[in-house]
Short mmCIF file of C-alpha atoms in Angstrom, two decimals:
data_model
loop_
_atom_site.label_atom_id
_atom_site.label_comp_id
_atom_site.label_asym_id
_atom_site.label_seq_id
_atom_site.Cartn_x
_atom_site.Cartn_y
_atom_site.Cartn_z
CA UNK A 1 18.98 39.89 -178.89
CA UNK A 2 18.36 38.54 -175.40
CA UNK A 3 14.69 38.32 -176.28
CA UNK A 4 15.57 36.14 -179.24
CA UNK A 5 17.88 34.03 -177.15
CA UNK A 6 15.12 33.52 -174.60
CA UNK A 7 12.68 32.41 -177.27
CA UNK A 8 15.11 29.97 -178.82
CA UNK A 9 16.07 28.66 -175.39
CA UNK A 10 12.48 28.03 -174.37
CA UNK A 11 11.83 26.42 -177.72
CA UNK A 12 14.78 24.10 -177.25
CA UNK A 13 13.86 23.21 -173.70
CA UNK A 14 10.31 22.56 -174.87
CA UNK A 15 11.43 20.14 -177.55
CA UNK A 16 13.92 18.47 -175.19
CA UNK A 17 11.13 17.79 -172.72
CA UNK A 18 9.13 16.30 -175.56
CA UNK A 19 11.98 14.15 -176.82
CA UNK A 20 13.64 13.01 -173.58
CA UNK A 21 11.06 10.43 -172.41
CA UNK A 22 10.83 9.02 -175.92
CA UNK A 23 14.61 8.65 -176.15
CA UNK A 24 14.42 6.42 -173.08
CA UNK A 25 11.35 4.66 -174.43
CA UNK A 26 12.88 3.99 -177.87
CA UNK A 27 14.77 1.08 -176.32
CA UNK A 28 11.41 -0.54 -175.62
CA UNK A 29 10.37 -0.23 -179.27
CA UNK A 30 7.80 2.50 -178.74
CA UNK A 31 7.30 4.29 -182.08
CA UNK A 32 9.17 7.58 -182.51
CA UNK A 33 7.31 10.81 -181.83
CA UNK A 34 7.04 13.40 -184.55
CA UNK A 35 9.69 15.48 -182.77
CA UNK A 36 12.14 12.62 -182.71
CA UNK A 37 11.38 11.63 -186.30
CA UNK A 38 12.05 15.21 -187.41
CA UNK A 39 15.29 15.34 -185.44
CA UNK A 40 16.49 12.12 -187.11
CA UNK A 41 15.29 12.57 -190.68
CA UNK A 42 16.07 16.28 -191.03
CA UNK A 43 19.60 16.00 -189.65
CA UNK A 44 21.03 13.57 -192.23
CA UNK A 45 22.51 16.20 -194.56
CA UNK A 46 22.66 19.23 -192.26
CA UNK A 47 21.73 19.92 -188.64
CA UNK A 48 17.99 19.81 -187.91
CA UNK A 49 17.12 23.51 -188.12
CA UNK A 50 14.88 24.73 -185.28
CA UNK A 51 11.29 25.00 -186.46
CA UNK A 52 10.94 28.35 -184.66
CA UNK A 53 12.98 30.13 -187.34
CA UNK A 54 10.40 29.85 -190.15
CA UNK A 55 6.64 30.42 -190.45
CA UNK A 56 4.02 27.74 -191.08
CA UNK A 57 3.76 28.57 -194.81
CA UNK A 58 7.53 28.02 -195.24
CA UNK A 59 7.51 24.58 -193.64
CA UNK A 60 4.50 23.60 -195.73
CA UNK A 61 6.29 24.68 -198.91
CA UNK A 62 9.49 22.85 -197.95
CA UNK A 63 7.65 19.66 -197.03
CA UNK A 64 5.62 19.79 -200.26
CA UNK A 65 8.69 19.48 -202.50
CA UNK A 66 11.22 17.20 -200.79
CA UNK A 67 12.18 15.43 -204.07
CA UNK A 68 13.57 18.80 -205.22
CA UNK A 69 15.12 20.04 -201.99
CA UNK A 70 17.82 22.66 -202.69
CA UNK A 71 19.32 20.59 -205.50
CA UNK A 72 18.84 17.19 -203.89
CA UNK A 73 16.21 14.50 -203.51
CA UNK A 74 15.33 14.40 -199.79
CA UNK A 75 12.10 12.44 -200.28
CA UNK A 76 10.44 10.48 -197.48
CA UNK A 77 7.59 8.00 -197.24
CA UNK A 78 4.24 9.82 -197.23
CA UNK A 79 3.60 8.76 -193.62
CA UNK A 80 6.91 10.19 -192.38
CA UNK A 81 6.57 13.33 -194.50
CA UNK A 82 3.10 14.12 -193.14
CA UNK A 83 4.14 13.49 -189.54
CA UNK A 84 7.19 15.74 -189.80
CA UNK A 85 5.17 18.48 -191.48
CA UNK A 86 2.61 18.43 -188.66
CA UNK A 87 5.39 18.78 -186.08
CA UNK A 88 7.06 21.67 -187.93
CA UNK A 89 3.72 23.46 -188.39
CA UNK A 90 2.75 23.04 -184.72
CA UNK A 91 6.06 24.53 -183.55
CA UNK A 92 6.62 27.13 -186.31
CA UNK A 93 7.60 30.75 -185.65
CA UNK A 94 4.05 32.08 -186.13
CA UNK A 95 2.26 29.19 -184.40
CA UNK A 96 0.51 31.69 -182.11
CA UNK A 97 -0.73 33.76 -185.03
CA UNK A 98 1.88 36.47 -184.48
CA UNK A 99 5.09 37.11 -186.42
CA UNK A 100 8.20 37.29 -184.24
CA UNK A 101 10.90 39.90 -184.84
CA UNK A 102 12.82 37.76 -187.35
CA UNK A 103 9.80 37.48 -189.65
CA UNK A 104 8.91 41.16 -189.80
CA UNK A 105 8.51 42.78 -193.22
CA UNK A 106 7.99 39.43 -194.94
CA UNK A 107 4.67 39.57 -196.83
CA UNK A 108 2.13 36.86 -195.95
CA UNK A 109 2.05 35.63 -199.55
CA UNK A 110 5.82 35.00 -199.59
CA UNK A 111 7.10 31.73 -198.13
CA UNK A 112 10.85 32.03 -197.51
CA UNK A 113 12.52 28.64 -198.00
CA UNK A 114 15.71 29.54 -196.21
CA UNK A 115 16.45 30.89 -192.74
CA UNK A 116 19.65 32.27 -194.24
CA UNK A 117 17.66 34.45 -196.65
CA UNK A 118 15.48 36.17 -194.07
CA UNK A 119 16.25 39.93 -194.05
CA UNK A 120 16.81 39.66 -190.28
CA UNK A 121 19.40 36.90 -190.88
CA UNK A 122 21.26 38.83 -193.64
CA UNK A 123 21.33 41.83 -191.39
CA UNK A 124 22.56 39.90 -188.33
CA UNK A 125 25.36 38.19 -190.27
CA UNK A 126 26.40 40.90 -192.72
CA UNK A 127 27.72 40.50 -196.26
CA UNK A 128 31.32 39.98 -195.15
CA UNK A 129 30.38 36.98 -193.01
CA UNK A 130 28.14 35.52 -195.72
CA UNK A 131 31.03 35.69 -198.19
CA UNK A 132 33.43 34.24 -195.64
CA UNK A 133 31.18 31.20 -195.07
CA UNK A 134 31.23 30.37 -198.77
CA UNK A 135 34.97 30.90 -199.22
CA UNK A 136 36.13 28.88 -196.21
CA UNK A 137 36.25 25.15 -197.13
CA UNK A 138 35.79 24.26 -193.45
CA UNK A 139 32.41 26.02 -193.45
CA UNK A 140 31.37 25.66 -197.11
CA UNK A 141 27.91 27.14 -196.76
CA UNK A 142 26.13 29.72 -194.64
CA UNK A 143 23.58 26.95 -194.00
CA UNK A 144 26.26 25.13 -191.98
CA UNK A 145 25.22 26.93 -188.80
CA UNK A 146 27.14 24.55 -186.52
CA UNK A 147 30.48 25.46 -188.15
CA UNK A 148 30.29 28.87 -186.46
CA UNK A 149 27.74 28.31 -183.68
CA UNK A 150 29.01 25.38 -181.60
CA UNK A 151 25.68 25.18 -179.77
CA UNK A 152 23.52 25.44 -182.91
CA UNK A 153 22.09 21.94 -182.64
CA UNK A 154 20.89 22.76 -179.12
CA UNK A 155 19.39 26.03 -180.32
CA UNK A 156 22.15 28.12 -178.76
CA UNK A 157 23.31 30.89 -181.11
CA UNK A 158 24.51 33.27 -178.41
CA UNK A 159 28.23 32.48 -178.52
CA UNK B 1 73.87 -26.30 -181.45
CA UNK B 2 70.09 -26.19 -181.73
CA UNK B 3 68.12 -29.34 -182.33
CA UNK B 4 64.58 -29.08 -183.43
CA UNK B 5 62.23 -30.85 -181.09
CA UNK B 6 59.05 -32.61 -182.00
CA UNK B 7 56.97 -29.92 -180.31
CA UNK B 8 58.71 -27.21 -182.32
CA UNK B 9 57.85 -29.08 -185.49
CA UNK B 10 54.27 -29.33 -184.40
CA UNK B 11 54.19 -25.63 -183.64
CA UNK B 12 55.62 -24.74 -187.06
CA UNK B 13 53.14 -27.03 -188.74
CA UNK B 14 50.19 -25.50 -186.96
CA UNK B 15 51.39 -21.98 -187.70
CA UNK B 16 51.65 -22.90 -191.38
CA UNK B 17 48.21 -24.49 -191.29
CA UNK B 18 46.60 -21.44 -189.69
CA UNK B 19 48.33 -19.09 -192.13
CA UNK B 20 47.25 -21.27 -195.03
CA UNK B 21 43.71 -21.31 -193.73
CA UNK B 22 43.55 -17.52 -193.67
CA UNK B 23 45.15 -17.28 -197.10
CA UNK B 24 42.47 -19.64 -198.40
CA UNK B 25 39.69 -17.55 -196.87
CA UNK B 26 41.19 -14.42 -198.38
CA UNK B 27 41.47 -16.07 -201.80
CA UNK B 28 37.95 -17.45 -201.91
CA UNK B 29 35.97 -14.56 -200.49
CA UNK B 30 36.93 -11.44 -202.43
CA UNK B 31 34.37 -9.47 -200.45
CA UNK B 32 35.15 -7.86 -197.12
CA UNK B 33 31.46 -8.03 -196.49
CA UNK B 34 30.04 -9.76 -193.50
CA UNK B 35 27.19 -12.26 -193.79
CA UNK B 36 24.60 -9.48 -193.53
CA UNK B 37 25.91 -7.60 -196.57
CA UNK B 38 26.30 -10.90 -198.44
CA UNK B 39 22.63 -11.62 -197.78
CA UNK B 40 21.57 -8.20 -199.09
CA UNK B 41 23.58 -8.73 -202.28
CA UNK B 42 22.29 -12.30 -202.66
CA UNK B 43 18.71 -11.01 -202.49
CA UNK B 44 19.41 -8.46 -205.25
CA UNK B 45 21.07 -11.21 -207.33
CA UNK B 46 18.00 -13.41 -207.00
CA UNK B 47 15.81 -10.47 -208.03
CA UNK B 48 18.00 -9.75 -211.06
CA UNK B 49 18.25 -13.45 -211.93
CA UNK B 50 22.06 -13.58 -211.85
CA UNK B 51 24.63 -15.49 -209.79
CA UNK B 52 26.79 -12.48 -208.89
CA UNK B 53 27.48 -8.87 -209.83
CA UNK B 54 30.46 -7.15 -211.45
CA UNK B 55 32.41 -5.04 -208.94
CA UNK B 56 34.09 -3.33 -211.91
CA UNK B 57 30.77 -2.05 -213.25
CA UNK B 58 29.91 -0.88 -209.75
CA UNK B 59 33.18 1.02 -209.55
CA UNK B 60 32.58 2.68 -212.92
CA UNK B 61 29.10 3.79 -211.84
CA UNK B 62 30.18 5.02 -208.41
CA UNK B 63 33.33 6.83 -209.60
CA UNK B 64 31.83 8.12 -212.86
CA UNK B 65 30.28 11.48 -213.73
CA UNK B 66 26.64 11.35 -214.77
CA UNK B 67 24.19 13.53 -216.63
CA UNK B 68 20.42 13.53 -216.19
CA UNK B 69 20.44 14.27 -212.49
CA UNK B 70 20.64 17.54 -210.62
CA UNK B 71 23.47 19.88 -211.65
CA UNK B 72 24.69 20.16 -208.03
CA UNK B 73 25.31 16.41 -207.78
CA UNK B 74 26.84 14.80 -210.87
CA UNK B 75 28.60 11.91 -209.13
CA UNK B 76 28.34 9.67 -206.10
CA UNK B 77 31.81 10.98 -205.28
CA UNK B 78 30.43 14.54 -204.86
CA UNK B 79 29.59 13.52 -201.30
CA UNK B 80 31.21 10.12 -200.76
CA UNK B 81 34.58 11.22 -202.28
CA UNK B 82 36.75 9.20 -204.69
CA UNK B 83 37.97 7.03 -201.83
CA UNK B 84 35.05 5.05 -200.34
CA UNK B 85 37.24 4.04 -197.40
CA UNK B 86 37.54 7.68 -196.35
CA UNK B 87 35.01 9.97 -194.67
CA UNK B 88 32.70 11.87 -196.99
CA UNK B 89 30.92 15.20 -196.61
CA UNK B 90 27.45 16.49 -197.50
CA UNK B 91 27.08 19.72 -199.47
CA UNK B 92 26.32 21.49 -196.18
CA UNK B 93 29.57 20.19 -194.68
CA UNK B 94 28.22 17.40 -192.45
CA UNK B 95 30.59 14.38 -192.24
CA UNK B 96 29.47 11.08 -193.85
CA UNK B 97 30.89 7.79 -192.54
CA UNK B 98 32.92 5.73 -195.09
CA UNK B 99 30.96 3.72 -197.66
CA UNK B 100 33.39 0.76 -197.97
CA UNK B 101 32.30 -2.13 -195.77
CA UNK B 102 35.97 -2.74 -194.86
CA UNK B 103 36.05 0.70 -193.24
CA UNK B 104 32.49 0.70 -191.95
CA UNK B 105 31.04 -2.76 -191.17
CA UNK B 106 27.60 -1.31 -190.36
CA UNK B 107 26.96 -0.37 -193.99
CA UNK B 108 23.96 -1.64 -196.03
CA UNK B 109 22.38 -3.83 -193.33
CA UNK B 110 19.19 -1.83 -192.73
CA UNK B 111 16.94 -2.50 -195.76
CA UNK B 112 14.73 0.55 -195.18
CA UNK B 113 17.67 2.93 -194.89
CA UNK B 114 19.31 1.36 -197.95
CA UNK B 115 16.17 1.74 -200.09
CA UNK B 116 15.65 5.35 -198.99
CA UNK B 117 19.16 6.47 -199.88
CA UNK B 118 19.36 4.53 -203.14
CA UNK B 119 16.12 6.24 -204.18
CA UNK B 120 17.30 9.71 -203.14
CA UNK B 121 20.88 9.55 -204.34
CA UNK B 122 20.19 7.85 -207.69
CA UNK B 123 17.47 10.46 -208.34
CA UNK B 124 19.87 13.27 -207.45
CA UNK B 125 22.81 11.95 -209.50
CA UNK B 126 21.27 10.14 -212.50
CA UNK B 127 17.73 11.56 -212.42
CA UNK B 128 16.07 8.17 -211.99
CA UNK B 129 16.02 5.23 -209.63
CA UNK B 130 18.89 2.77 -210.00
CA UNK B 131 18.10 -0.66 -211.43
CA UNK B 132 18.44 -3.81 -209.36
CA UNK B 133 21.59 -4.69 -211.33
CA UNK B 134 23.14 -1.25 -210.71
CA UNK B 135 22.39 -1.53 -206.99
CA UNK B 136 23.92 -5.01 -206.84
CA UNK B 137 27.03 -3.87 -208.71
CA UNK B 138 27.50 -0.82 -206.47
CA UNK B 139 27.15 -2.87 -203.28
CA UNK B 140 29.47 -5.57 -204.64
CA UNK B 141 32.08 -2.90 -205.40
CA UNK B 142 31.75 -1.24 -201.99
CA UNK B 143 31.97 -4.64 -200.27
CA UNK B 144 35.08 -5.68 -202.17
CA UNK B 145 37.45 -2.80 -201.43
#
């Protein structure tokens, strides 16, 4: 658990370091970085999920079918789509060629499209909590991480 | 005994004039839209070759239930709710700012954002892009309430 927290924390700090100077620079009309573009475009309908949760093949599959994204059209211009995909791939869970704990037992030819369907995730949350998320109108969906994890957008799932 | 003075008369007259002025403005500009939204609608009208759009048609489209799109999203009101002046909510539970210009004056003024969401949401709800006329009617409706 602490290992996971450490990984997520370092991931978050890494992306903050990337984004911070650009945030300041955006006032001077410098184009957005891929990290910032991802943070903006992928947070319109839900929080921007941390790229470190899913492997490269998952992000490629998600970014290849944005017009049919979980029952919605989330399409982007080709330029924006390609830039976001390259960011997600470069920061994906298996970017170093190794599968972290939360990807174990997932065959290489399977590309999970949801964090919330990873066996690790189902195990961590348990069936009671998954049912509770759906039934509670203030949560609505297990994909609404921030409804239960106040620090979710900062990559903090410890509380 | 109170006697009206000249200056009181003048005050009354000016109050009436100002009130009348605002009543006139209200009567002749049915839209709550600011100049920026007016310009967006005017551009669509020029494209469609019409003078103005029907807010009533826009209301019917926005409030109506559609087929042809994705089963999860059969109406604009799925996310924006039946009251465009109120906050909406995405299917994942993220709040959406009101759609009515009267409640949210920053609506519809970024052409790139507008085009992106019209493309996405019309595809999701009706399974195709909206026509220029439909877009004009929707924006006229959302600017008039």
